[in-house]
Short mmCIF file of C-alpha atoms and ligand atoms in Angstrom, two decimals:
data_model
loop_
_atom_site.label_atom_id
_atom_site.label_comp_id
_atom_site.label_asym_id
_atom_site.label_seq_id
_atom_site.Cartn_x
_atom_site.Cartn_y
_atom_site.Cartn_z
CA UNK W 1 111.99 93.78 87.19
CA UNK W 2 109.16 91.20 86.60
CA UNK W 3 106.08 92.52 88.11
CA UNK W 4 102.86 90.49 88.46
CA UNK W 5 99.82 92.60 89.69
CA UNK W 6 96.97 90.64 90.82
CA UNK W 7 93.90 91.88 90.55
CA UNK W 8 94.93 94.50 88.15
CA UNK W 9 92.05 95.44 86.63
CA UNK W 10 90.46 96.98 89.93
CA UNK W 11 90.85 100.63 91.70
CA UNK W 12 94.27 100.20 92.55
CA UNK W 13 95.83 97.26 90.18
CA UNK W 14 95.48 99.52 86.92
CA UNK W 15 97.04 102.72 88.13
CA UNK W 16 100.20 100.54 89.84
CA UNK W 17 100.33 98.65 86.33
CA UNK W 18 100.97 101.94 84.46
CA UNK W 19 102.72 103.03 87.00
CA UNK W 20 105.27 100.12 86.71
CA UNK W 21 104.93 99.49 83.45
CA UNK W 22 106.41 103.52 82.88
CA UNK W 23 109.31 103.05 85.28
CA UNK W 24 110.56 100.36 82.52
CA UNK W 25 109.83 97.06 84.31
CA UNK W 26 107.88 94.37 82.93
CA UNK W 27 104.50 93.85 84.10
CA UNK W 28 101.67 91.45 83.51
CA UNK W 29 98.11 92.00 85.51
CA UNK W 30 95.54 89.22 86.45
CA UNK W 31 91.96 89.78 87.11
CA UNK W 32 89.03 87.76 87.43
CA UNK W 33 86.32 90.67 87.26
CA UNK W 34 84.68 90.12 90.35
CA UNK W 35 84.97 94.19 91.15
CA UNK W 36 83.16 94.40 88.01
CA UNK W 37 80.50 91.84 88.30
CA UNK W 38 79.45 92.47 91.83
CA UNK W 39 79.05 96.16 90.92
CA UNK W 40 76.52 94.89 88.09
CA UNK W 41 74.87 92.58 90.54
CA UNK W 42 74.52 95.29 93.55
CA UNK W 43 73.60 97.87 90.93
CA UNK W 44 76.28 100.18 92.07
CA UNK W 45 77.90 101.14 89.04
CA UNK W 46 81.21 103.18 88.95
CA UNK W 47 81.17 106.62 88.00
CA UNK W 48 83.48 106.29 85.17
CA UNK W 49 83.05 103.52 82.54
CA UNK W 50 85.88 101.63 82.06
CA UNK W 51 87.43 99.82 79.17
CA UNK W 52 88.55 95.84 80.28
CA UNK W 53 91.64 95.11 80.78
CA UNK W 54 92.69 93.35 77.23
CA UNK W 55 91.06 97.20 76.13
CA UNK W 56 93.19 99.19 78.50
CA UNK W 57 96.55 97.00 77.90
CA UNK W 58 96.31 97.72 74.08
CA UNK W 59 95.48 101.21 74.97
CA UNK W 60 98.35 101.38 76.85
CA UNK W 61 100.50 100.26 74.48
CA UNK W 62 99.49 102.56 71.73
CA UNK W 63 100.08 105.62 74.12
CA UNK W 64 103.27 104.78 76.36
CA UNK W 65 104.62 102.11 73.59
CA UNK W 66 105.07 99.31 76.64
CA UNK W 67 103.43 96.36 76.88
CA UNK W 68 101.12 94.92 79.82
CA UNK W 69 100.10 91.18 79.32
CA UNK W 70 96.86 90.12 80.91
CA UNK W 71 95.34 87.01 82.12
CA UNK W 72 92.02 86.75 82.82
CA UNK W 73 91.33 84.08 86.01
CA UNK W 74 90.88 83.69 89.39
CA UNK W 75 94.16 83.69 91.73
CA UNK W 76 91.73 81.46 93.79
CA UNK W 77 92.08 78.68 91.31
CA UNK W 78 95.57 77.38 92.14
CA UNK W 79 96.45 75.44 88.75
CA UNK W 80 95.83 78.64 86.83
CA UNK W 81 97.88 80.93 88.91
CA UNK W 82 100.92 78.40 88.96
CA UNK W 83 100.64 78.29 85.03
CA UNK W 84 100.95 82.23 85.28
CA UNK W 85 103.69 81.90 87.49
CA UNK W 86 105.44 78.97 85.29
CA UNK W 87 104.75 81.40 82.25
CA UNK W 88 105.43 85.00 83.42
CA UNK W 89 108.28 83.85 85.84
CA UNK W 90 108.05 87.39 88.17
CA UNK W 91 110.47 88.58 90.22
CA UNK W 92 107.89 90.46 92.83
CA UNK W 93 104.47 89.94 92.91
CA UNK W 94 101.48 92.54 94.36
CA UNK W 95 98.13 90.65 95.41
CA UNK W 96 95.71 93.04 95.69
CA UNK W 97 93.34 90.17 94.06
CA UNK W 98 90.48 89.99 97.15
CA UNK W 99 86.96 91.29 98.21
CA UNK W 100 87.84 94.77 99.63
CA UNK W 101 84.87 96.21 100.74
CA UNK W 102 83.94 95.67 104.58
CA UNK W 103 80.11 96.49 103.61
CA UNK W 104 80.31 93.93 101.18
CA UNK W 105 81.40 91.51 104.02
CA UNK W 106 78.25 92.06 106.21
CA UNK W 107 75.72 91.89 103.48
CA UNK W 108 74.46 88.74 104.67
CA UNK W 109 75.96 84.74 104.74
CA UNK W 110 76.81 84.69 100.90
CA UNK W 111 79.00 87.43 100.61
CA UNK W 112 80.51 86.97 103.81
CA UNK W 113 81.61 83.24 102.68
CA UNK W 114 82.76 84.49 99.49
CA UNK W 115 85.03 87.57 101.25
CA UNK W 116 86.61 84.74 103.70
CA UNK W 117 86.97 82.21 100.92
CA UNK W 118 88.16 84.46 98.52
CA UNK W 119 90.68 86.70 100.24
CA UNK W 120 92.19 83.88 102.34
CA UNK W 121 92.23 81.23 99.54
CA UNK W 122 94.16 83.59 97.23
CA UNK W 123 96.67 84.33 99.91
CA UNK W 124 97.37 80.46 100.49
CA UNK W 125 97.58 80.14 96.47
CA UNK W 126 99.86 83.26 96.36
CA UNK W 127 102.20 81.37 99.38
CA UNK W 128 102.32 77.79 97.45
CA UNK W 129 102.61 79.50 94.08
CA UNK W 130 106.11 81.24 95.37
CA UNK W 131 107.05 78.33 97.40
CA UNK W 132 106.54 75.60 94.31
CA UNK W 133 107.96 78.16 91.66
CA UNK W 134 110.91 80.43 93.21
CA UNK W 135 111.09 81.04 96.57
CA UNK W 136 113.26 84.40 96.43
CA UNK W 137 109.89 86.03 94.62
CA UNK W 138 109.23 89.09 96.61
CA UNK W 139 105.40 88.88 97.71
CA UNK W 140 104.30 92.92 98.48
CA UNK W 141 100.54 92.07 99.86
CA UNK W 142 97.93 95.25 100.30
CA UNK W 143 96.88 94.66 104.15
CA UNK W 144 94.51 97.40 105.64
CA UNK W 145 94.97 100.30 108.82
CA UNK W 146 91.53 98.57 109.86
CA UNK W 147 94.00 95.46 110.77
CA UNK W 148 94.75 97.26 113.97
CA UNK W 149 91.33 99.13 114.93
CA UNK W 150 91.52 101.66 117.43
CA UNK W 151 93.44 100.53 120.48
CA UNK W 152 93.60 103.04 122.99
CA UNK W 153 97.44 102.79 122.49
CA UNK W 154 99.89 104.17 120.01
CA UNK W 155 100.21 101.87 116.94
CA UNK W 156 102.98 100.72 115.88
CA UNK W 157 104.53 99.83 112.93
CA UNK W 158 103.43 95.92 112.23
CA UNK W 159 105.09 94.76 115.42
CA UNK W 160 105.37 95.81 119.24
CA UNK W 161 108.03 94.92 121.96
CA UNK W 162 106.07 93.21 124.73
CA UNK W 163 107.81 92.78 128.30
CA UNK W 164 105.67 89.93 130.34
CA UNK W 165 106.56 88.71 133.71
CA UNK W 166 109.87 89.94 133.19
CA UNK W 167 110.06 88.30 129.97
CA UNK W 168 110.63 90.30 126.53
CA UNK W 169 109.48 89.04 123.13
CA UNK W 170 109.22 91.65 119.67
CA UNK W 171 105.58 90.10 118.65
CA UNK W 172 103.25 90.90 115.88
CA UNK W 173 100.99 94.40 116.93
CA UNK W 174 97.02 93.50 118.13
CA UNK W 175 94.51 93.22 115.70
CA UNK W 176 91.04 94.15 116.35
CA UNK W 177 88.99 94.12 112.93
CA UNK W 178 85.85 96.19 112.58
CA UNK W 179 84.09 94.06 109.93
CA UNK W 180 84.38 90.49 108.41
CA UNK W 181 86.67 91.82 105.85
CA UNK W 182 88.79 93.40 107.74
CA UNK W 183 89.36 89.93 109.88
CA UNK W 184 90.29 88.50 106.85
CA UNK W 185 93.51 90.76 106.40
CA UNK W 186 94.44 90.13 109.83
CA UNK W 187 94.02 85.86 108.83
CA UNK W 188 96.21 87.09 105.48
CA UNK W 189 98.79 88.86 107.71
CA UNK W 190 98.68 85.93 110.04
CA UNK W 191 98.66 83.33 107.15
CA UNK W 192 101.82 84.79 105.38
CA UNK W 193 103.66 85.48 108.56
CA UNK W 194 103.25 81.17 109.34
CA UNK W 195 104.91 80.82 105.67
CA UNK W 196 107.26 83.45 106.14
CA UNK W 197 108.43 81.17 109.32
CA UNK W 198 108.14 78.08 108.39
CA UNK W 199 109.69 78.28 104.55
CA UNK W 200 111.64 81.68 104.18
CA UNK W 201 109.63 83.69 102.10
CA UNK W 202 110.05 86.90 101.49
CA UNK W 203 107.06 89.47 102.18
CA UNK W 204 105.96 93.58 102.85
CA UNK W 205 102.24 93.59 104.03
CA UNK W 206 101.16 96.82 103.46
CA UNK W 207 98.57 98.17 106.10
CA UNK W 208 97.05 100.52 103.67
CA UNK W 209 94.62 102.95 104.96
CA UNK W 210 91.96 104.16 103.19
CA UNK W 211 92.70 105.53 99.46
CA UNK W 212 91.03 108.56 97.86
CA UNK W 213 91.88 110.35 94.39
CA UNK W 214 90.84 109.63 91.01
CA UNK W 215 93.81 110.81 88.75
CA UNK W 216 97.47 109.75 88.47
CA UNK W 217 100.13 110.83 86.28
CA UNK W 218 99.80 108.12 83.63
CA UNK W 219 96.12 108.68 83.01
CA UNK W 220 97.45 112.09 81.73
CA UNK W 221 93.60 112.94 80.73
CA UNK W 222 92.60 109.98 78.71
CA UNK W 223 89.42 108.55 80.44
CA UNK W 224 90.29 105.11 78.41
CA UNK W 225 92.89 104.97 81.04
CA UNK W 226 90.89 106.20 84.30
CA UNK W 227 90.51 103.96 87.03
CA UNK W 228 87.14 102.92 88.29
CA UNK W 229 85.50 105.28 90.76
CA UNK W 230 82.90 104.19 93.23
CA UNK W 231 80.93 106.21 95.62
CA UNK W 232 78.02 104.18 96.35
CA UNK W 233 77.49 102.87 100.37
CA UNK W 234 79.23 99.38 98.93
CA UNK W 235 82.38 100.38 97.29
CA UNK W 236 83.02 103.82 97.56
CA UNK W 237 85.81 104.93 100.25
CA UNK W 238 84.85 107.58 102.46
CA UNK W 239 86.31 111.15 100.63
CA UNK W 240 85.19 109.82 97.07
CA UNK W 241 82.10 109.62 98.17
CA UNK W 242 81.98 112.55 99.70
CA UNK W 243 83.19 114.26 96.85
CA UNK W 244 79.95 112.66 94.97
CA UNK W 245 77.44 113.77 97.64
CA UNK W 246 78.69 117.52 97.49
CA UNK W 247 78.57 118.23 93.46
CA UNK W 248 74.94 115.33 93.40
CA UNK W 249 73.69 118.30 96.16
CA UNK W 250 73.03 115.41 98.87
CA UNK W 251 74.25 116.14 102.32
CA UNK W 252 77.87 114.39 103.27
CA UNK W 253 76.66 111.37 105.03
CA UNK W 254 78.48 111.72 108.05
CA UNK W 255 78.13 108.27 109.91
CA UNK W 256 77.24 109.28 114.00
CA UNK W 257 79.30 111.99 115.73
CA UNK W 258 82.06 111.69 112.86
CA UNK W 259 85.05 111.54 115.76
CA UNK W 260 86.07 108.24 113.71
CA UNK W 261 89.74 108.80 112.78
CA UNK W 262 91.60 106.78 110.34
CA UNK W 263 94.69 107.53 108.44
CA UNK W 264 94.24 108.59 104.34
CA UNK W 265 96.27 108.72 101.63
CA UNK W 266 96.09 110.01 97.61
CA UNK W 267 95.97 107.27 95.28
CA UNK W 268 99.38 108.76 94.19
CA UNK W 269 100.95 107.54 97.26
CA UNK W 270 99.39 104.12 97.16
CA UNK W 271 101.80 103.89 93.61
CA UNK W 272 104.87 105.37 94.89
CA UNK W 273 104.97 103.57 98.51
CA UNK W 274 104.19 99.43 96.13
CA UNK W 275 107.01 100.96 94.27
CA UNK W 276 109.13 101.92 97.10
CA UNK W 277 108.01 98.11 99.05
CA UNK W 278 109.33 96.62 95.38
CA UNK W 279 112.23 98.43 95.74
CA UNK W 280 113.48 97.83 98.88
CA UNK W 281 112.32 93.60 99.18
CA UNK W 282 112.26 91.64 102.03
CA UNK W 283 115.10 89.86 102.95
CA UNK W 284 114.36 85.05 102.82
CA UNK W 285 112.54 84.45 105.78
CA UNK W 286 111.52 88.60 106.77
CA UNK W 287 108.31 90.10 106.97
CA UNK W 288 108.55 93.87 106.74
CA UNK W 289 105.18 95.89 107.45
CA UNK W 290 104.66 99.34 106.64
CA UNK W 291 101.59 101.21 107.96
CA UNK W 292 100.59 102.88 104.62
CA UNK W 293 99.12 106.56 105.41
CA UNK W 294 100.40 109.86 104.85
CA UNK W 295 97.69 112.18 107.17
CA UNK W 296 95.24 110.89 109.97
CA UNK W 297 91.73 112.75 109.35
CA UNK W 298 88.32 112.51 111.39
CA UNK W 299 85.39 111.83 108.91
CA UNK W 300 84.15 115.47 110.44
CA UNK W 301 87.95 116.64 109.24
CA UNK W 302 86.97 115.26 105.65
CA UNK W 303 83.42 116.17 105.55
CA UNK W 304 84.74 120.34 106.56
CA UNK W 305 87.72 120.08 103.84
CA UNK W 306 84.69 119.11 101.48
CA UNK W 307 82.31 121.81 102.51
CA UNK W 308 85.41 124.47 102.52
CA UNK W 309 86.59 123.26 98.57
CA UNK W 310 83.13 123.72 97.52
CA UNK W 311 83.37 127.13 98.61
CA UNK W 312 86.16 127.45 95.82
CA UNK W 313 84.38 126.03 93.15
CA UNK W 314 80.83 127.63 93.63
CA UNK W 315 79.36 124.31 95.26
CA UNK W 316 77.14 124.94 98.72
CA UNK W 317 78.03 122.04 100.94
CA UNK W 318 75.70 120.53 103.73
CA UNK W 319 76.92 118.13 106.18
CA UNK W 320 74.49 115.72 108.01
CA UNK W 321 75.02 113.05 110.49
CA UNK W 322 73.18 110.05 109.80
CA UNK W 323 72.74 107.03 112.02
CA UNK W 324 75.62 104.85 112.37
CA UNK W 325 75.29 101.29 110.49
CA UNK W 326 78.49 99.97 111.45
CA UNK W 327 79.58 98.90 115.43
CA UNK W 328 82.55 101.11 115.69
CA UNK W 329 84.04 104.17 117.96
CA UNK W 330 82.62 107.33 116.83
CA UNK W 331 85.26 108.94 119.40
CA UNK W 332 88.04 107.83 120.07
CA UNK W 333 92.18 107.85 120.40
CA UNK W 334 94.34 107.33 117.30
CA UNK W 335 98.21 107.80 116.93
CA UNK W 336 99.94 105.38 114.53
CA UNK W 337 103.34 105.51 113.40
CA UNK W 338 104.17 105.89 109.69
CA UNK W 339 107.70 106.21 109.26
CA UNK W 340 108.95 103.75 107.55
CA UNK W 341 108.21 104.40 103.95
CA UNK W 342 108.96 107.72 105.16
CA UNK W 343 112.57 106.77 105.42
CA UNK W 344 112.36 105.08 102.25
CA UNK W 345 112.02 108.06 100.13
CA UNK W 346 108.02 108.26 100.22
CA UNK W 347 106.87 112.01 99.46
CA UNK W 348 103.60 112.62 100.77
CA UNK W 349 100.98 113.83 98.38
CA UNK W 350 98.70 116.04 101.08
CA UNK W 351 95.29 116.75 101.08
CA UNK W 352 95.02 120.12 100.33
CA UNK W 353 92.21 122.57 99.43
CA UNK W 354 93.63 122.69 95.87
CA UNK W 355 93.60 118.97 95.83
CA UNK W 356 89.64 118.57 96.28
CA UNK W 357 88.52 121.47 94.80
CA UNK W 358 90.48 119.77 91.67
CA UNK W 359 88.28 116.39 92.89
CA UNK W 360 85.64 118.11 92.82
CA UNK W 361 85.78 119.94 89.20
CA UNK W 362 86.27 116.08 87.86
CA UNK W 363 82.93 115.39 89.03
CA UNK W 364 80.82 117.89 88.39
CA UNK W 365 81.56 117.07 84.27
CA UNK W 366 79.83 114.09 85.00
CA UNK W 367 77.48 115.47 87.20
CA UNK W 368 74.21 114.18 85.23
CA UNK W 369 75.54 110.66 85.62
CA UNK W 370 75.45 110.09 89.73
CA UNK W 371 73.14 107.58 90.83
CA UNK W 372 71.65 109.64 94.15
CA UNK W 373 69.72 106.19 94.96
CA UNK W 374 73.05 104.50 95.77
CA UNK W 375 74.60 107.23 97.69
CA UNK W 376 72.86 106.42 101.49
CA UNK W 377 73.97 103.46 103.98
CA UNK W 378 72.22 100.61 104.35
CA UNK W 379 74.28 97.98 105.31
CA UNK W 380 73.80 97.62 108.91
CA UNK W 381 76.36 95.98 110.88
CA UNK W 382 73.99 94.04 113.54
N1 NAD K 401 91.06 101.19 98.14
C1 NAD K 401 91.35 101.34 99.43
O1 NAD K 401 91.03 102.37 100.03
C2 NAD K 401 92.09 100.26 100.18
C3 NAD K 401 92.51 100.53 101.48
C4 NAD K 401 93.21 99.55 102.18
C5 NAD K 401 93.49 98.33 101.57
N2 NAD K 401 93.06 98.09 100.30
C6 NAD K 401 93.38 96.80 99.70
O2 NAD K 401 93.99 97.00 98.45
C7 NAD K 401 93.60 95.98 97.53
C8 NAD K 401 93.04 96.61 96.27
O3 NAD K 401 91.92 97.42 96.63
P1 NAD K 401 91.07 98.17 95.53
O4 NAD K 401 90.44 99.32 96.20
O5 NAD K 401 91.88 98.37 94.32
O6 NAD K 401 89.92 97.09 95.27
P2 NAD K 401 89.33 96.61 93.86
O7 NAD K 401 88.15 95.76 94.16
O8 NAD K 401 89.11 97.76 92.96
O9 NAD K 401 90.53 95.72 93.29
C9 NAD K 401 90.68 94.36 93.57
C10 NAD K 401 90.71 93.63 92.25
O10 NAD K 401 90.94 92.25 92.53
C11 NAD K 401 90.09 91.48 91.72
N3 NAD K 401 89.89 90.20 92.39
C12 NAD K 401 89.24 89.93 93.55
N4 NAD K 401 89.29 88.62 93.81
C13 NAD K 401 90.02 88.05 92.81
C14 NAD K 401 90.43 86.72 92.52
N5 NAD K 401 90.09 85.70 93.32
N6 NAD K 401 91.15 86.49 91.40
C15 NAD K 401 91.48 87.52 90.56
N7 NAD K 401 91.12 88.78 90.78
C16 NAD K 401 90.40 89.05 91.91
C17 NAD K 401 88.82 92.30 91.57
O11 NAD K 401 88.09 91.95 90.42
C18 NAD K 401 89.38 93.71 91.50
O12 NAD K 401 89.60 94.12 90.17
C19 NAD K 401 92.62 95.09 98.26
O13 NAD K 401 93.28 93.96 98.75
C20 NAD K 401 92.15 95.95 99.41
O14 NAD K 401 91.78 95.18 100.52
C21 NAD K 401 92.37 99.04 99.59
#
């Protein structure tokens, strides 16, 4: 197949380009660098340096013998994501291409405008794009767990069946965002679901939960093809920065009581379950959604697998709970289900002991090169 991967120079884009690119199909990533540059303008640099993506593609190429064509823009110009489309003519497309951080989002008025006029302008491009070019492109677009919240319900899988005054209707699941980023999933999920209605596309939102994991099998070793890795209080997901804060010696920030539950998966995963979504397309006018998790943990689940892994590689791990800066449940009920990528062949990557401790050995080669100034939150929500 044709694969276009926006915003396939970040965390996630590179690893599902290789990842593609070695199951034979023909990809071609687009990336305007805004991971990059907002990491140099916060000062939060990534723990591993890594190559761009014109460096990585030839890389690639010399090591795997595919090729990976890149174009350098922003999907939230719309002439120079049609000419992409005109040119690459792909048969699925994955838009990761937005401002994923919810800190990020409640910096202040600046970045908050540029997460809601980012993320929601290159979901209307990505919409028109298909529409004007070839409708029957498969769109597979990374939504977020933090879509939903924490209802004090089960979750279910994208949509619920409601019966009202006698009346029954299949309708899409409550969203209750946590942060300004996370709303602007909820107005992707929303915005695609209006196009999906109104002109037949096809589309898989992904509610992803949070990722952790630093290797996959294509990296094989060669840091010229590692991903970047953030643990700062900006961009760094909640186990990679952990992972920092136990080989840097700095207590696991724990944010409050810790009760907050949310359900995690190994970068691995977040390869094989686009793959599967690619795989198995929605059908002209069908929105599939697949909750994207393979294990729920409590941050106090994460921070004890941490302190325990240590154990196994000589590390002494303190845990300390720091005030809360985000308005969220520190306690709280969480059951989603996650079945159906389940069904579609998914297998689970789990977070064992073995798993960290390996995590954890990664960092401590670069152990001289954490930044402890960027490790503590202070991004407060109100
Ligand atoms: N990493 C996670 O834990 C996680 C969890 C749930 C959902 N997601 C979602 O998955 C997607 C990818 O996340 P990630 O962790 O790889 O983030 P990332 O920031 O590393 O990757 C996003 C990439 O998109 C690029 N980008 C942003 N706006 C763009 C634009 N207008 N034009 C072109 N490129 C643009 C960035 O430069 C970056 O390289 C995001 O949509 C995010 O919301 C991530």
């Amino acid at each position: 197949m044709r694969v276009l991967i926006l915003g396939g120079d970040g965390y996630l884009g590179w690893p599902t380009a290789m990842y593609l690119s070695s199951q034979g199909n023909e990809v071609c990533v687009v990336d305007n660098y805004f991971r990059r540059f907002a990491c140099v303008e916060k000062d939060v640099p990534s723990l591993f340096d890594t190559p761009n993506l014109f460096e990585r593609a030839r890389h690639w190429q010399e090591v795997s013998g595919k090729e990976i064509m890149v174009r350098i823009g922003s999907v939230a110009d719309y002439p120079f994501l049609l000419d992409v489309f005109h040119e690459f003519k792909p048969d699925a497309v994955v838009h990761y291409a937005e401002q994923p951080s919810a800190p990020y989002s409640m910096l202040g008025h600046s970045e908050a405008r540029f997460t809601l006029e980012n993320n929601l302008l290159s979901t209307l491009n990505v919409a028109y794009a298909v529409k004007e070019t070839d409708p029957s492109i498969h769109i597979v677009k990374l939504g977020t767990m933090g879509e939903y919240g924490t209802p004090n319900i089960d979750i279910e899988e994208g949509f619920i069946d409601i019966e009202h005054k006698g009346r029954k209707d299949r309708l899409l699941f409550p969203r209750q965002a946590g942060s300004l980023y996370h709303t602007t999933k909820i107005q992707d999920t929303d915005l695609l679901y209006f196009y999906v209605r109104v002109w037949g596309l096809r589309v898989t939102d992904l509610m992803q939960g949070p990722v952790y994991g630093i290797f996959t099998e294509e990296m094989g070793g060669d840091e010229d093809l590692f991903t970047v890795f953030n643990y700062d209080e900006i961009f760094g997901t909640v186990l990679n920065r952990f992972i920092v804060q136990a080989v840097a010696g700095v207590p696991l920030t724990v944010y409050g009581k810790g009760g907050q539950t949310r359900g995690y998966l190994n970068i691995k995963d977040t390869l094989q379950c686009v793959g599967l979504a690619i795989a198995h397309p929605a059908r002209k006018g069908e929105m599939k959604i697949y909750n994207q998790f393979t294990e729920t943990f409590s941050v106090n689940d994460l921070a004890n697998a941490v302190q325990r892994a240590g154990k196994d590689v000589g590390i002494d791990v303190e845990i300390k709970s720091v005030p809360n800066p985000r308005v969220e449940l520190e306690d709280h009920y969480y059951n989603p289900v996650h079945t159906g990528l389940l069904d579609l062949g998914l297998e689970p990557t789990l977070l064992t002991n073995n798993i960290v401790a390996k995590m954890l050995e990664s960092v401590i080669r670069r152990k001289d090169e954490i930044r402890r100034d960027i490790i503590q939150p202070k991004t407060q929500w109100n």
